[in-house]
Coordinates of C-alpha atoms in Angstrom, one line a residue:
Chain A
X1 CA 82.4 135.5 99.9
X2 CA 81.5 132.2 101.4
X3 CA 78.3 131.9 103.4
X4 CA 78.5 130.1 106.7
X5 CA 75.5 129.1 108.8
X6 CA 75.7 129.4 112.6
X7 CA 75.8 125.6 112.8
X8 CA 78.7 125.3 110.3
X9 CA 80.7 127.9 112.3
X10 CA 80.1 126.1 115.5
X11 CA 81.1 122.7 114.0
X12 CA 84.4 124.1 112.8
X13 CA 85.2 125.9 116.0
X14 CA 84.3 122.8 118.0
X15 CA 86.6 120.6 115.9
X16 CA 89.5 122.9 116.2
X17 CA 89.1 123.6 119.9
X18 CA 89.2 119.8 120.6
X19 CA 92.3 119.2 118.5
X20 CA 95.6 118.1 119.8
X21 CA 97.7 120.0 117.2
X22 CA 100.9 118.1 118.1
X23 CA 99.1 114.8 117.3
X24 CA 96.8 115.6 114.4
X25 CA 99.1 117.9 112.4
X26 CA 102.0 115.5 112.2
X27 CA 99.7 112.6 111.5
X28 CA 98.1 114.4 108.5
X29 CA 101.4 115.4 107.0
X30 CA 103.0 112.0 107.6
X31 CA 100.0 110.3 105.9
X32 CA 100.2 112.7 103.0
X33 CA 103.9 112.0 102.4
X34 CA 103.3 108.2 102.5
X35 CA 100.0 108.1 100.5
X36 CA 101.2 110.6 97.9
X37 CA 104.9 110.2 97.9
X38 CA 105.5 112.8 95.2
X39 CA 104.7 115.4 97.9
X40 CA 108.1 114.6 99.5
X41 CA 109.6 116.8 96.8
X42 CA 109.0 119.8 99.0
X43 CA 110.9 118.4 102.0
X44 CA 114.3 117.5 100.5
X45 CA 116.0 119.5 103.3
X46 CA 114.2 117.7 106.1
X47 CA 116.5 114.7 106.3
X48 CA 115.6 111.0 106.1
X49 CA 112.3 110.4 104.3
X50 CA 113.4 107.1 102.7
X51 CA 110.6 104.9 104.0
X52 CA 107.4 105.1 106.1
X53 CA 109.2 104.5 109.4
X54 CA 111.7 107.3 108.7
X55 CA 108.9 109.7 107.8
X56 CA 107.0 108.8 110.9
X57 CA 109.9 109.4 113.2
X58 CA 111.4 112.5 111.5
X59 CA 111.4 115.4 114.0
X60 CA 111.3 118.0 111.2
X61 CA 108.2 116.5 109.8
X62 CA 106.7 116.4 113.3
X63 CA 107.4 120.1 113.9
X64 CA 106.1 121.0 110.4
X65 CA 102.9 119.1 110.7
X66 CA 102.1 121.0 113.9
X67 CA 103.0 124.3 112.2
X68 CA 100.7 123.6 109.2
X69 CA 97.8 122.8 111.5
X70 CA 98.3 126.0 113.4
X71 CA 98.2 127.8 110.1
X72 CA 94.6 126.8 109.8
X73 CA 93.8 128.7 113.0
X74 CA 93.8 131.9 111.0
X75 CA 91.1 130.6 108.8
X76 CA 89.0 129.4 111.7
X77 CA 89.2 132.9 113.3
X78 CA 88.4 134.6 110.0
X79 CA 85.9 132.4 108.4
X80 CA 84.1 135.3 106.7
X81 CA 87.2 136.3 104.7
X82 CA 89.5 133.4 104.3
X83 CA 90.6 134.6 100.9
X84 CA 92.1 137.9 102.2
X85 CA 93.4 136.2 105.4
X86 CA 95.4 133.8 103.3
X87 CA 96.6 136.2 100.5
X88 CA 100.1 136.4 102.0
X89 CA 100.3 132.7 102.6
X90 CA 99.2 132.0 99.0
X91 CA 102.0 134.3 97.7
X92 CA 104.5 132.5 100.0
X93 CA 103.4 129.0 98.7
X94 CA 103.6 130.2 95.1
X95 CA 106.6 132.5 95.0
X96 CA 108.9 131.1 97.7
X97 CA 107.9 127.5 98.3
X98 CA 106.8 126.7 94.7
X99 CA 104.1 124.2 95.9
X100 CA 101.8 122.8 93.1
X101 CA 98.4 123.9 94.4
X102 CA 97.0 120.5 93.6
X103 CA 98.9 119.3 96.6
X104 CA 96.7 121.4 99.0
X105 CA 93.8 119.1 98.2
X106 CA 95.9 116.0 98.9
X107 CA 96.9 117.3 102.3
X108 CA 93.3 118.3 103.0
X109 CA 92.1 114.8 102.2
X110 CA 94.6 113.3 104.5
X111 CA 93.6 115.7 107.3
X112 CA 90.0 114.6 106.8
X113 CA 91.0 111.0 107.2
X114 CA 92.9 111.7 110.3
X115 CA 90.1 113.7 111.9
X116 CA 87.6 110.9 110.9
X117 CA 89.8 108.3 112.6
X118 CA 90.0 110.5 115.7
X119 CA 86.3 111.4 116.0
X120 CA 85.0 108.0 114.9
X121 CA 81.2 107.9 114.6
X122 CA 81.1 111.4 115.9
X123 CA 82.4 112.4 112.4
X124 CA 78.9 112.3 111.0
X125 CA 78.1 112.9 107.3
X126 CA 76.9 116.4 108.2
X127 CA 80.1 117.2 110.1
X128 CA 82.2 115.8 107.2
X129 CA 80.3 118.0 104.8
X130 CA 81.0 121.1 106.8
X131 CA 84.7 120.2 107.4
X132 CA 85.3 119.5 103.8
X133 CA 83.5 122.7 102.8
X134 CA 85.9 124.6 105.2
X135 CA 89.0 122.8 103.8
X136 CA 87.8 123.5 100.2
X137 CA 87.6 127.2 101.0
X138 CA 91.1 127.1 102.5
X139 CA 92.5 125.2 99.5
X140 CA 91.0 127.7 97.1
X141 CA 92.3 130.7 99.0
X142 CA 95.8 129.2 99.1
X143 CA 95.7 128.9 95.4
X144 CA 94.3 132.3 94.7
X145 CA 97.5 134.3 94.3
X146 CA 99.3 131.9 91.9
X147 CA 99.9 133.4 88.5
Chain B
X1 CA 101.0 103.4 89.6
X2 CA 100.1 99.7 89.3
X3 CA 99.6 97.4 92.3
X4 CA 102.8 95.8 93.7
X5 CA 102.7 92.3 95.3
X6 CA 102.9 94.1 98.6
X7 CA 99.9 96.3 97.8
X8 CA 97.9 93.2 96.9
X9 CA 98.9 91.5 100.1
X10 CA 98.0 94.5 102.1
X11 CA 94.7 94.9 100.5
X12 CA 93.7 91.3 101.0
X13 CA 94.8 91.3 104.6
X14 CA 92.9 94.6 105.3
X15 CA 89.8 93.3 103.4
X16 CA 89.7 90.2 105.6
X17 CA 89.4 92.5 108.6
X18 CA 86.7 94.7 107.1
X19 CA 84.6 92.2 105.2
X20 CA 82.3 91.3 108.1
X21 CA 81.2 95.0 108.2
X22 CA 81.1 95.4 104.4
X23 CA 77.4 96.2 104.2
X24 CA 77.6 98.8 106.9
X25 CA 80.6 100.4 105.3
X26 CA 78.8 100.5 101.9
X27 CA 75.8 102.2 103.4
X28 CA 77.8 104.7 105.4
X29 CA 80.1 105.6 102.4
X30 CA 77.2 106.0 100.1
X31 CA 75.3 108.2 102.6
X32 CA 78.4 110.4 103.0
X33 CA 78.8 110.7 99.3
X34 CA 75.2 111.8 98.8
X35 CA 75.5 114.3 101.7
X36 CA 78.9 115.8 101.0
X37 CA 78.8 115.7 97.2
X38 CA 75.2 116.5 96.4
X39 CA 75.8 116.4 92.6
X40 CA 76.0 112.6 93.0
X41 CA 72.3 112.5 93.9
X42 CA 71.5 113.1 90.3
X43 CA 72.1 109.4 89.7
X44 CA 69.4 108.3 92.2
X45 CA 66.5 110.5 91.3
X46 CA 64.4 107.3 91.0
X47 CA 64.8 106.6 94.7
X48 CA 62.0 107.8 97.0
X49 CA 64.3 108.2 99.9
X50 CA 68.0 109.2 99.7
X51 CA 68.6 109.8 103.4
X52 CA 71.2 108.0 105.5
X53 CA 69.8 104.7 106.7
X54 CA 67.0 104.5 104.1
X55 CA 66.3 101.2 102.5
X56 CA 67.5 102.1 99.0
X57 CA 70.8 103.5 100.4
X58 CA 71.3 100.4 102.5
X59 CA 70.6 98.0 99.6
X60 CA 72.8 99.9 97.2
X61 CA 75.6 100.2 99.7
X62 CA 75.6 96.5 100.0
X63 CA 75.6 96.0 96.2
X64 CA 78.6 98.4 95.8
X65 CA 80.6 96.7 98.5
X66 CA 79.8 93.3 96.9
X67 CA 81.4 94.6 93.8
X68 CA 84.5 95.7 95.8
X69 CA 84.7 92.3 97.5
X70 CA 84.5 90.6 94.1
X71 CA 87.3 92.9 92.9
X72 CA 89.5 91.9 95.8
X73 CA 89.3 88.2 94.6
X74 CA 90.2 89.4 91.0
X75 CA 93.0 91.7 92.1
X76 CA 95.5 90.1 89.8
X77 CA 93.5 91.1 86.7
X78 CA 90.9 93.7 87.5
X79 CA 90.4 94.7 83.8
X80 CA 89.2 91.3 82.6
X81 CA 87.7 90.4 86.0
X82 CA 85.4 93.4 86.0
X83 CA 84.6 93.4 82.3
X84 CA 80.8 92.9 82.6
X85 CA 80.6 95.5 85.5
X86 CA 82.5 97.9 83.2
X87 CA 80.0 97.3 80.4
X88 CA 77.1 97.9 82.9
X89 CA 78.6 101.2 84.0
X90 CA 79.6 102.3 80.5
X91 CA 76.4 101.5 78.5
X92 CA 73.6 101.3 81.0
X93 CA 74.4 103.3 84.1
X94 CA 76.7 105.8 82.4
X95 CA 78.1 107.1 85.6
X96 CA 80.7 109.9 85.0
X97 CA 84.0 108.2 86.0
X98 CA 85.0 111.2 88.0
X99 CA 82.5 110.0 90.6
X100 CA 84.4 106.8 91.2
X101 CA 87.1 108.9 92.9
X102 CA 84.5 110.6 95.0
X103 CA 83.0 107.3 96.2
X104 CA 86.5 105.9 96.9
X105 CA 87.3 108.9 99.1
X106 CA 84.2 108.3 101.2
X107 CA 85.0 104.6 101.5
X108 CA 88.4 105.6 102.8
X109 CA 86.8 108.0 105.3
X110 CA 84.6 105.1 106.6
X111 CA 87.6 102.8 106.9
X112 CA 89.3 105.5 109.0
X113 CA 86.3 105.8 111.2
X114 CA 85.6 102.1 111.7
X115 CA 89.2 100.8 111.8
X116 CA 91.3 103.8 113.1
X117 CA 94.3 101.7 114.2
X118 CA 94.3 99.3 111.3
X119 CA 93.9 102.0 108.6
X120 CA 97.5 103.1 108.9
X121 CA 99.2 105.3 106.2
X122 CA 100.7 102.2 104.7
X123 CA 97.3 100.4 104.4
X124 CA 95.8 103.7 103.2
X125 CA 98.2 104.0 100.2
X126 CA 97.6 100.4 99.1
X127 CA 93.9 100.6 99.5
X128 CA 93.8 103.9 97.7
X129 CA 95.8 102.5 94.8
X130 CA 93.5 99.4 94.7
X131 CA 90.3 101.6 94.5
X132 CA 91.9 103.7 91.8
X133 CA 92.8 100.5 89.8
X134 CA 89.2 99.3 90.4
X135 CA 87.9 102.6 89.0
X136 CA 90.2 102.3 86.0
X137 CA 88.9 98.8 85.3
X138 CA 85.3 100.1 85.6
X139 CA 86.0 102.8 83.1
X140 CA 87.6 100.4 80.6
X141 CA 84.5 100.1 78.3
X142 CA 83.5 103.8 78.3
X143 CA 85.1 104.8 75.1

């Protein structure tokens, strides 16, 4: 059980209520596929990912980036038990998608960079700390059901 | 994952843009590291003040970025170029090399904040590779 202060809860809900999911989601996924190209292994069926421009304009990647970010909504709404909330998603990523859980951290880092770029100096060290704490809990929960 | 000619070009071009703000970047990255990864504070117990904007953080941020600037000029051979810095970190400072990655992450976050349109995914990957190569060169003399 992770403990959240009132301030941490309000930081997280504030970040997500001010998000343009259709912008930030795709940006984070695109960045992950470019910065850590081995992550492209999970998207073989998505079409042309041969270079950065192809990745940036790929409509499947666009749609999937948005989907992933909306997946975080469940964690935002259930901050007191992210582990249980994501049990099913963890099984999915392990049994069906076969995603190496190390990749969750890579995507989380890219999302942090995208949010930092968006919020500018508003992304203070304190807010960064809370956001990274939240993502670490999500990443841990997503890896929990792997065996 | 060694630096290609394109990586080196990208890093040098991006560095030319960020160099004027190097000290600010260093201070900000260091402050974030100390705040977000509190275990890193163990290396600075001799500082009276570890808060963001404090004199020791400002000074040390500038020192670190000076090292990065130097590394950019030695990008064609980081291992020999950073030999004495590696000896310093290995024998005197004895910073656990895992922390190089942590500081690198925070440098990237500050680049994203200060240069949102220049820090594209393509620049990000080259700079990330460069900082990783820098870390490897710094770790050279450890054992």
